């Protein structure tokens, strides 16, 4: 079915194609499925697979899409059967300019290191994020690459991109450039865990970024750099064109963990700034980060509360529409005219049995209504509590009054709905009383 869909699309010179797969098993996309002279935009989105460390879309072989300019891959598995020679899917996409690969893994048949290569002569924008531990080495060879984003990758990165102008690196694994980046304008480096780094490798990376103008570093990488600089002779600053340097902490410790905080020594500051005395230096404090996180959390709390209240309102409206529709109780049967007056004993017994059957049916209806009413009432109370928990947390001042007013209104509406539920639970009880009265009447008639 997949081949027929793709054949149809490509036979009609399709230029944009988006494929989303929710298949729980592995679905292979071999070479012959992706040969198109017209396709310019392609997005493939897989899903989490039942197999460990795998996503449902398995991409094998090099694609031949000469017109393709934008490719976005999400939740995919790359198949490597080339015996540790590495794989490269994109070298024949000769016009590819924008490539994003997010949430991906490698499935290999050999025991060697897995090499994943992005080699393309015209690639301008590349984003690699959330690659898992099956990727040992990622190599990028892109002479025209301008913007590179690497985030949460579990692999070593070897980059050849001499024309790079913007770099965002948020990862704890090694990053190496084969050449200096002469055109680099902006770099944001966040190495939150330095287990794989030391002061020397950090200094070597900064040397490659020597032409950067706007540099952002996280404070945690300063500690190993400081230790390294303290062991060697004073080194000249690698940065001659720096206009702005920003240092910020990633981790904000509790007040009783102040001893874990990283301090920036004068020696490190001189190393970073002496080559560019006119650069603007910004040091973001732990307090500022904590306040920023607090505000972000407050906004998140407000959004979550708003979402819960909207869903709760929809649920109440549905419940109001459904109240009464769940009660299907037959009206008590009036005694037939032929049964009025003094009736034979067998007919009296028949009426008695019929009334007892009705009462058993009513009792079952009562049980169902009670169970349903209890479940729905507990659900209403639970949802109100969830909303209340969020409203008791930190909220933006501009949103607090509005959210609380909405919550009070929902509480009043919920109270009305619960009262209606309780009222309709009484309906079968009324029929019980009617049945008892009829039984008494029947008994009198028999006498």
Short mmCIF file of C-alpha atoms in Angstrom, two decimals:
data_model
loop_
_atom_site.label_atom_id
_atom_site.label_comp_id
_atom_site.label_asym_id
_atom_site.label_seq_id
_atom_site.Cartn_x
_atom_site.Cartn_y
_atom_site.Cartn_z
CA UNK A 1 0.00 0.00 0.00
CA UNK A 2 2.85 2.40 0.79
CA UNK A 3 4.53 1.81 -2.54
CA UNK A 4 1.27 2.42 -4.40
CA UNK A 5 0.72 5.72 -2.55
CA UNK A 6 4.24 6.94 -3.26
CA UNK A 7 4.09 5.80 -6.88
CA UNK A 8 0.85 7.72 -7.33
CA UNK A 9 2.29 10.85 -5.72
CA UNK A 10 5.52 10.79 -7.69
CA UNK A 11 3.77 9.97 -10.98
CA UNK A 12 1.80 13.21 -10.55
CA UNK A 13 4.97 15.22 -9.98
CA UNK A 14 4.20 15.80 -6.32
CA UNK A 15 6.35 18.59 -4.85
CA UNK A 16 5.37 18.35 -1.16
CA UNK A 17 4.77 15.13 0.75
CA UNK A 18 4.09 14.43 4.44
CA UNK A 19 3.90 10.83 5.69
CA UNK A 20 2.93 9.96 9.27
CA UNK A 21 3.16 6.36 10.44
CA UNK A 22 1.45 4.98 13.56
CA UNK A 23 2.30 1.35 12.76
CA UNK A 24 3.53 -0.39 15.96
CA UNK A 25 6.05 -2.58 14.14
CA UNK A 26 8.92 -1.78 11.82
CA UNK A 27 8.09 -0.34 8.42
CA UNK A 28 10.91 -0.26 5.88
CA UNK A 29 11.45 2.60 3.45
CA UNK A 30 13.95 1.17 0.94
CA UNK A 31 15.73 3.02 -1.83
CA UNK A 32 13.28 2.33 -4.64
CA UNK A 33 10.45 4.02 -2.74
CA UNK A 34 12.19 7.37 -2.84
CA UNK A 35 13.11 8.23 -6.40
CA UNK A 36 11.49 11.42 -7.54
CA UNK A 37 12.58 14.20 -9.86
CA UNK A 38 9.96 16.67 -8.60
CA UNK A 39 9.72 16.32 -4.81
CA UNK A 40 10.95 19.46 -3.01
CA UNK A 41 9.59 19.05 0.53
CA UNK A 42 9.40 15.79 2.46
CA UNK A 43 8.42 15.13 6.08
CA UNK A 44 8.39 11.64 7.56
CA UNK A 45 7.09 11.04 11.08
CA UNK A 46 7.23 7.63 12.69
CA UNK A 47 6.24 6.44 16.14
CA UNK A 48 7.72 4.54 19.06
CA UNK A 49 8.17 0.92 18.05
CA UNK A 50 7.55 -2.24 20.09
CA UNK A 51 11.17 -3.20 19.57
CA UNK A 52 13.70 -1.75 22.05
CA UNK A 53 15.58 1.38 20.98
CA UNK A 54 13.71 1.64 17.71
CA UNK A 55 11.17 3.77 15.91
CA UNK A 56 8.66 2.41 13.43
CA UNK A 57 10.07 4.01 10.27
CA UNK A 58 13.23 2.20 9.17
CA UNK A 59 15.16 4.15 6.55
CA UNK A 60 17.56 2.15 4.42
CA UNK A 61 19.84 3.09 1.52
CA UNK A 62 20.67 6.41 -0.05
CA UNK A 63 17.76 8.36 -1.48
CA UNK A 64 17.72 9.83 -4.95
CA UNK A 65 15.72 13.04 -4.66
CA UNK A 66 17.63 15.60 -6.72
CA UNK A 67 14.96 18.35 -6.42
CA UNK A 68 14.50 18.00 -2.65
CA UNK A 69 15.31 21.19 -0.71
CA UNK A 70 13.71 20.54 2.70
CA UNK A 71 13.68 17.26 4.64
CA UNK A 72 12.25 16.74 8.14
CA UNK A 73 12.53 13.34 9.84
CA UNK A 74 10.91 12.53 13.21
CA UNK A 75 11.00 9.25 15.13
CA UNK A 76 12.96 7.25 12.58
CA UNK A 77 15.45 4.37 12.65
CA UNK A 78 18.41 4.36 10.27
CA UNK A 79 19.42 0.89 9.10
CA UNK A 80 23.17 0.26 8.87
CA UNK A 81 24.19 -2.98 7.14
CA UNK A 82 27.47 -1.74 5.68
CA UNK A 83 29.75 -3.38 8.23
CA UNK A 84 30.92 -0.30 10.13
CA UNK A 85 31.53 1.78 7.00
CA UNK A 86 28.79 4.16 8.05
CA UNK A 87 25.68 5.31 6.26
CA UNK A 88 24.79 8.42 4.34
CA UNK A 89 21.25 8.84 3.09
CA UNK A 90 21.52 12.37 1.79
CA UNK A 91 24.52 12.69 -0.54
CA UNK A 92 22.36 12.21 -3.65
CA UNK A 93 19.88 14.88 -2.55
CA UNK A 94 22.05 17.41 -4.33
CA UNK A 95 19.77 20.43 -3.77
CA UNK A 96 19.03 19.78 -0.11
CA UNK A 97 19.27 22.99 1.93
CA UNK A 98 17.28 22.33 5.10
CA UNK A 99 17.58 19.12 7.11
CA UNK A 100 16.04 18.37 10.52
CA UNK A 101 16.36 14.97 12.20
CA UNK A 102 14.66 14.58 15.57
CA UNK A 103 14.28 11.49 17.79
CA UNK A 104 16.28 8.95 15.83
CA UNK A 105 18.29 5.82 16.37
CA UNK A 106 20.56 3.39 14.52
CA UNK A 107 19.90 -0.27 13.83
CA UNK A 108 23.05 -2.08 12.80
CA UNK A 109 23.91 -5.67 11.90
CA UNK A 110 27.62 -5.40 12.75
CA UNK A 111 29.44 -5.08 16.06
CA UNK A 112 31.57 -2.07 15.19
CA UNK A 113 30.96 1.61 15.85
CA UNK A 114 27.98 3.15 14.14
CA UNK A 115 28.89 6.11 11.95
CA UNK A 116 26.12 8.39 10.77
CA UNK A 117 27.16 10.82 8.07
CA UNK A 118 25.52 13.95 6.73
CA UNK A 119 27.45 14.86 3.61
CA UNK A 120 25.89 17.39 1.28
CA UNK A 121 27.39 20.18 -0.83
CA UNK A 122 24.51 22.69 -0.58
CA UNK A 123 23.12 22.11 2.90
CA UNK A 124 22.54 25.44 4.70
CA UNK A 125 20.54 24.58 7.83
CA UNK A 126 20.98 21.43 9.90
CA UNK A 127 19.27 20.40 13.14
CA UNK A 128 20.12 17.16 14.94
CA UNK A 129 18.31 16.46 18.20
CA UNK A 130 17.41 13.61 20.52
CA UNK A 131 19.58 10.92 19.00
CA UNK A 132 19.97 7.87 21.23
CA UNK A 133 22.98 5.88 22.44
CA UNK A 134 23.12 3.63 19.35
CA UNK A 135 24.80 6.51 17.50
CA UNK A 136 28.54 6.45 18.22
CA UNK A 137 29.84 9.04 15.78
CA UNK A 138 28.03 11.68 13.76
CA UNK A 139 30.04 13.25 10.98
CA UNK A 140 28.89 16.35 9.14
CA UNK A 141 30.58 17.46 5.94
CA UNK A 142 28.74 20.48 4.58
CA UNK A 143 30.86 23.23 3.02
CA UNK A 144 27.88 25.62 2.66
CA UNK A 145 26.38 24.99 6.09
CA UNK A 146 25.44 28.23 7.86
CA UNK A 147 23.23 27.24 10.80
CA UNK A 148 23.87 24.18 12.96
CA UNK A 149 21.79 23.06 15.96
CA UNK A 150 22.77 20.01 18.02
CA UNK A 151 20.63 19.20 21.03
CA UNK A 152 20.53 16.19 23.40
CA UNK A 153 22.62 13.85 21.29
CA UNK A 154 24.42 10.78 22.63
CA UNK A 155 27.31 10.67 20.18
CA UNK A 156 30.62 12.24 19.29
CA UNK A 157 30.31 15.01 16.69
CA UNK A 158 32.88 15.62 13.96
CA UNK A 159 32.01 18.74 11.98
CA UNK A 160 33.45 20.12 8.76
CA UNK A 161 31.57 23.33 8.06
CA UNK A 162 33.97 26.19 7.27
CA UNK A 163 31.19 28.69 6.45
CA UNK A 164 29.20 28.22 9.65
CA UNK A 165 27.68 31.47 10.94
CA UNK A 166 25.43 30.25 13.78
CA UNK A 167 25.95 27.38 16.23
CA UNK A 168 23.71 26.10 19.01
CA UNK A 169 25.21 23.17 20.93
CA UNK A 170 23.28 21.82 23.93
CA UNK A 171 24.80 18.45 24.61
CA UNK A 172 27.23 16.66 26.94
CA UNK A 173 29.11 14.68 24.28
CA UNK A 174 32.21 15.83 22.44
CA UNK A 175 32.13 18.35 19.62
CA UNK A 176 35.09 18.78 17.28
CA UNK A 177 35.58 21.03 14.27
CA UNK A 178 38.12 20.19 11.59
CA UNK A 179 38.79 23.87 10.77
CA UNK A 180 38.44 27.30 12.33
CA UNK A 181 35.06 28.91 11.77
CA UNK A 182 36.05 32.15 10.09
CA UNK A 183 32.47 33.31 9.41
CA UNK A 184 31.02 32.49 12.82
CA UNK A 185 28.75 35.24 14.13
CA UNK A 186 26.88 33.60 16.99
CA UNK A 187 27.56 30.59 19.20
CA UNK A 188 25.54 29.24 22.13
CA UNK A 189 27.39 26.45 23.93
CA UNK A 190 25.76 24.55 26.78
CA UNK A 191 27.69 21.59 28.19
CA UNK A 192 25.65 20.79 31.27
CA UNK A 193 27.59 17.62 32.15
CA UNK A 194 31.37 17.72 31.77
CA UNK A 195 31.96 14.00 32.34
CA UNK A 196 33.25 13.62 28.77
CA UNK A 197 34.97 16.98 28.72
CA UNK A 198 37.99 18.42 30.45
CA UNK A 199 39.53 21.86 30.53
CA UNK A 200 41.80 21.10 27.59
CA UNK A 201 39.01 19.91 25.28
CA UNK A 202 36.91 22.94 26.24
CA UNK A 203 39.82 25.27 25.49
CA UNK A 204 40.36 23.51 22.14
CA UNK A 205 36.69 24.04 21.24
CA UNK A 206 36.89 27.74 22.15
CA UNK A 207 39.95 28.08 19.92
CA UNK A 208 37.85 26.88 16.98
CA UNK A 209 35.27 29.55 17.82
CA UNK A 210 37.89 32.30 17.83
CA UNK A 211 36.09 34.51 15.27
CA UNK A 212 32.72 34.51 17.01
CA UNK A 213 31.09 37.85 17.77
CA UNK A 214 28.25 36.84 20.09
CA UNK A 215 29.11 34.04 22.50
CA UNK A 216 26.94 32.41 25.17
CA UNK A 217 28.41 29.85 27.58
CA UNK A 218 26.92 27.99 30.52
CA UNK A 219 28.65 28.53 33.83
CA UNK A 220 29.13 24.81 34.54
CA UNK A 221 31.77 24.42 31.82
CA UNK A 222 33.82 27.21 33.44
CA UNK A 223 34.88 24.97 36.34
CA UNK A 224 37.01 22.48 34.31
CA UNK A 225 38.28 25.34 32.14
CA UNK A 226 39.40 27.21 35.27
CA UNK A 227 41.21 24.13 36.60
CA UNK A 228 43.01 23.72 33.27
CA UNK A 229 44.09 27.37 33.08
CA UNK A 230 45.41 27.24 36.63
CA UNK A 231 47.77 24.41 35.66
CA UNK A 232 49.32 26.09 32.62
CA UNK A 233 50.93 29.39 31.80
CA UNK A 234 48.62 32.28 31.07
CA UNK A 235 47.17 31.83 27.61
CA UNK A 236 46.16 34.69 25.32
CA UNK A 237 42.47 35.12 24.72
CA UNK A 238 41.33 33.32 21.56
CA UNK A 239 38.64 35.92 20.84
CA UNK A 240 39.63 39.01 18.89
CA UNK A 241 36.23 39.97 17.44
CA UNK A 242 33.98 39.39 20.41
CA UNK A 243 31.15 41.91 20.85
CA UNK A 244 29.12 40.13 23.50
CA UNK A 245 29.81 37.41 26.06
CA UNK A 246 27.01 35.97 28.18
CA UNK A 247 27.54 33.49 31.01
CA UNK A 248 24.60 31.77 32.70
CA UNK A 249 24.08 28.82 35.07
CA UNK A 250 22.06 25.83 33.92
CA UNK A 251 21.50 24.34 37.36
CA UNK A 252 20.04 26.47 40.13
CA UNK A 253 20.87 24.84 43.46
CA UNK A 254 18.94 25.07 46.69
CA UNK A 255 20.06 27.60 49.28
CA UNK A 256 21.75 24.89 51.33
CA UNK A 257 23.71 23.76 48.27
CA UNK A 258 25.47 27.06 47.75
CA UNK A 259 28.83 25.29 48.05
CA UNK A 260 28.10 23.58 44.70
CA UNK A 261 27.83 26.85 42.84
CA UNK A 262 30.47 27.67 40.26
CA UNK A 263 32.40 30.89 40.57
CA UNK A 264 34.15 32.55 37.66
CA UNK A 265 37.75 33.44 38.44
CA UNK A 266 39.52 36.57 37.26
CA UNK A 267 41.91 34.39 35.25
CA UNK A 268 39.07 32.83 33.27
CA UNK A 269 37.48 36.20 32.69
CA UNK A 270 40.76 37.61 31.35
CA UNK A 271 41.17 34.56 29.12
CA UNK A 272 37.74 35.10 27.60
CA UNK A 273 37.71 38.89 27.31
CA UNK A 274 41.25 40.29 27.06
CA UNK A 275 41.30 39.87 23.28
CA UNK A 276 38.15 41.97 22.92
CA UNK A 277 38.28 44.73 25.58
CA UNK A 278 35.20 46.45 24.13
CA UNK A 279 32.97 43.39 24.39
CA UNK A 280 29.82 43.60 26.47
CA UNK A 281 29.98 41.09 29.34
CA UNK A 282 26.76 39.78 30.92
CA UNK A 283 26.84 37.47 33.90
CA UNK A 284 23.42 36.07 34.72
CA UNK A 285 23.18 35.20 38.40
CA UNK A 286 21.63 32.18 40.04
CA UNK A 287 18.98 34.51 41.46
CA UNK A 288 18.04 35.79 38.00
CA UNK A 289 17.79 32.26 36.63
CA UNK A 290 15.67 31.19 39.58
CA UNK A 291 13.33 34.14 39.04
CA UNK A 292 13.14 33.38 35.33
CA UNK A 293 12.31 29.76 36.07
CA UNK A 294 9.70 30.85 38.61
CA UNK A 295 7.98 33.07 36.05
CA UNK A 296 8.10 30.35 33.43
CA UNK A 297 6.61 27.86 35.89
CA UNK A 298 3.88 30.34 36.84
CA UNK A 299 2.93 30.75 33.18
CA UNK A 300 2.94 26.97 32.77
CA UNK A 301 0.72 26.57 35.85
CA UNK A 302 -1.76 29.12 34.48
CA UNK A 303 -1.87 27.42 31.08
CA UNK A 304 -2.40 24.00 32.68
CA UNK A 305 -5.18 25.34 34.93
CA UNK A 306 -6.88 27.03 31.98
CA UNK A 307 -6.74 23.81 29.98
CA UNK A 308 -8.17 21.75 32.85
CA UNK A 309 -11.01 24.22 33.38
CA UNK A 310 -11.89 24.25 29.69
CA UNK A 311 -12.03 20.45 29.63
CA UNK A 312 -14.03 20.44 32.87
CA UNK A 313 -16.56 22.88 31.40
CA UNK A 314 -17.03 20.61 28.38
CA UNK A 315 -17.55 17.63 30.69
CA UNK A 316 -20.18 19.49 32.73
CA UNK A 317 -22.07 20.49 29.59
CA UNK A 318 -22.14 16.88 28.43
CA UNK A 319 -23.29 15.70 31.84
CA UNK A 320 -26.11 18.26 31.93
CA UNK A 321 -27.26 17.04 28.53
CA UNK A 322 -27.11 13.39 29.63
CA UNK A 323 -28.84 13.72 33.00
CA UNK A 324 -32.12 11.85 32.89
CA UNK A 325 -31.35 10.03 29.64
CA UNK A 326 -29.78 7.14 31.57
CA UNK A 327 -32.98 6.38 33.47
CA UNK A 328 -35.09 3.86 31.58
CA UNK A 329 -37.73 2.69 34.06
CA UNK A 330 -41.03 1.39 32.84
CA UNK A 331 -44.02 3.18 34.28
CA UNK A 332 -45.99 1.10 36.77
CA UNK A 333 -48.65 -0.97 35.09
CA UNK A 334 -52.19 -0.17 36.04
CA UNK A 335 -54.40 -3.06 36.95
CA UNK A 336 -56.43 -4.32 34.02
CA UNK A 337 -60.16 -3.65 34.10
CA UNK A 338 -60.83 -7.36 34.26
CA UNK A 339 -58.71 -7.57 37.40
CA UNK A 340 -60.70 -4.91 39.26
CA UNK A 341 -63.00 -5.97 42.05
CA UNK A 342 -62.88 -9.40 43.59
CA UNK A 343 -60.38 -11.37 41.49
CA UNK A 344 -59.77 -15.10 41.60
CA UNK A 345 -56.82 -16.12 43.74
CA UNK A 346 -54.71 -17.26 40.78
CA UNK A 347 -55.03 -13.85 39.14
CA UNK A 348 -54.08 -12.13 42.37
CA UNK A 349 -51.00 -14.33 42.56
CA UNK A 350 -50.14 -13.46 38.96
CA UNK A 351 -50.38 -9.73 39.70
CA UNK A 352 -48.28 -10.19 42.81
CA UNK A 353 -45.55 -11.99 40.86
CA UNK A 354 -45.62 -9.30 38.19
CA UNK A 355 -45.20 -6.54 40.78
CA UNK A 356 -42.35 -8.38 42.47
CA UNK A 357 -40.57 -8.71 39.10
CA UNK A 358 -41.05 -4.98 38.56
CA UNK A 359 -39.57 -4.24 41.97
CA UNK A 360 -36.52 -6.39 41.21
CA UNK A 361 -36.08 -4.48 37.95
CA UNK A 362 -36.41 -1.17 39.80
CA UNK A 363 -33.82 -2.29 42.32
CA UNK A 364 -31.36 -3.06 39.51
CA UNK A 365 -32.02 0.40 38.07
CA UNK A 366 -31.42 1.92 41.50
CA UNK A 367 -28.10 0.11 41.77
CA UNK A 368 -27.00 1.26 38.30
CA UNK A 369 -28.03 4.85 39.01
CA UNK A 370 -26.24 4.88 42.36
CA UNK A 371 -23.04 3.46 40.86
CA UNK A 372 -23.11 5.88 37.97
CA UNK A 373 -23.94 8.84 40.21
CA UNK A 374 -21.14 7.98 42.62
CA UNK A 375 -18.61 7.56 39.81
CA UNK A 376 -19.56 10.81 38.10
CA UNK A 377 -19.64 12.77 41.37
CA UNK A 378 -16.20 11.44 42.37
CA UNK A 379 -14.89 12.38 38.92
CA UNK A 380 -16.24 15.93 39.27
CA UNK A 381 -14.69 16.32 42.73
CA UNK A 382 -11.36 14.90 41.54
CA UNK A 383 -11.15 17.29 38.60
CA UNK A 384 -12.00 20.27 40.81
CA UNK A 385 -9.24 19.24 43.20
CA UNK A 386 -6.72 19.01 40.36
CA UNK A 387 -7.64 22.53 39.27
CA UNK A 388 -7.48 23.82 42.84
CA UNK A 389 -3.97 22.38 43.29
CA UNK A 390 -2.76 24.37 40.29
CA UNK A 391 -4.49 27.55 41.44
CA UNK A 392 -2.73 27.29 44.81
CA UNK A 393 0.63 27.33 43.05
CA UNK A 394 2.48 30.36 41.76
CA UNK A 395 0.52 32.14 39.01
CA UNK A 396 1.10 35.30 36.98
CA UNK A 397 -0.49 38.23 38.81
CA UNK A 398 -2.35 39.27 35.66
CA UNK A 399 -4.03 35.86 35.41
CA UNK A 400 -4.75 34.95 39.04
CA UNK A 401 -8.05 36.85 39.54
CA UNK A 402 -9.43 35.72 36.18
CA UNK A 403 -8.60 32.06 36.83
CA UNK A 404 -10.03 32.11 40.36
CA UNK A 405 -13.27 33.73 39.17
CA UNK A 406 -13.61 31.06 36.50
CA UNK A 407 -12.94 28.36 39.11
CA UNK A 408 -15.63 29.71 41.47
CA UNK A 409 -18.11 29.74 38.59
CA UNK A 410 -17.26 26.14 37.71
CA UNK A 411 -17.70 25.10 41.35
CA UNK A 412 -21.21 26.57 41.39
CA UNK A 413 -22.05 24.87 38.11
CA UNK A 414 -20.64 21.57 39.36
CA UNK A 415 -22.80 21.87 42.49
CA UNK A 416 -25.90 22.25 40.33
CA UNK A 417 -24.96 19.23 38.21
CA UNK A 418 -24.32 17.03 41.27
CA UNK A 419 -27.68 18.03 42.78
CA UNK A 420 -29.41 17.03 39.54
CA UNK A 421 -27.60 13.71 39.59
CA UNK A 422 -28.80 13.09 43.15
CA UNK A 423 -32.33 14.15 42.24
CA UNK A 424 -32.56 11.70 39.36
CA UNK A 425 -31.24 8.93 41.61
CA UNK A 426 -34.52 9.32 43.60
CA UNK A 427 -36.73 8.50 40.59
CA UNK A 428 -36.55 4.69 41.04
CA UNK A 429 -37.40 5.15 44.74
CA UNK A 430 -40.72 6.79 43.77
CA UNK A 431 -41.58 3.76 41.65
CA UNK A 432 -40.79 1.51 44.62
CA UNK A 433 -43.42 3.31 46.69
CA UNK A 434 -45.95 3.03 43.85
CA UNK A 435 -45.34 -0.72 43.60
CA UNK A 436 -45.84 -1.23 47.34
CA UNK A 437 -49.13 0.67 47.15
CA UNK A 438 -50.30 -1.51 44.26
CA UNK A 439 -49.35 -4.66 46.15
CA UNK A 440 -51.41 -3.49 49.09
CA UNK A 441 -54.37 -2.73 46.80
CA UNK A 442 -54.11 -6.15 45.17
CA UNK A 443 -54.07 -7.81 48.57
CA UNK A 444 -57.23 -5.95 49.62
CA UNK A 445 -58.98 -6.97 46.39
CA UNK A 446 -58.24 -10.62 47.06
CA UNK A 447 -60.07 -10.30 50.35
#
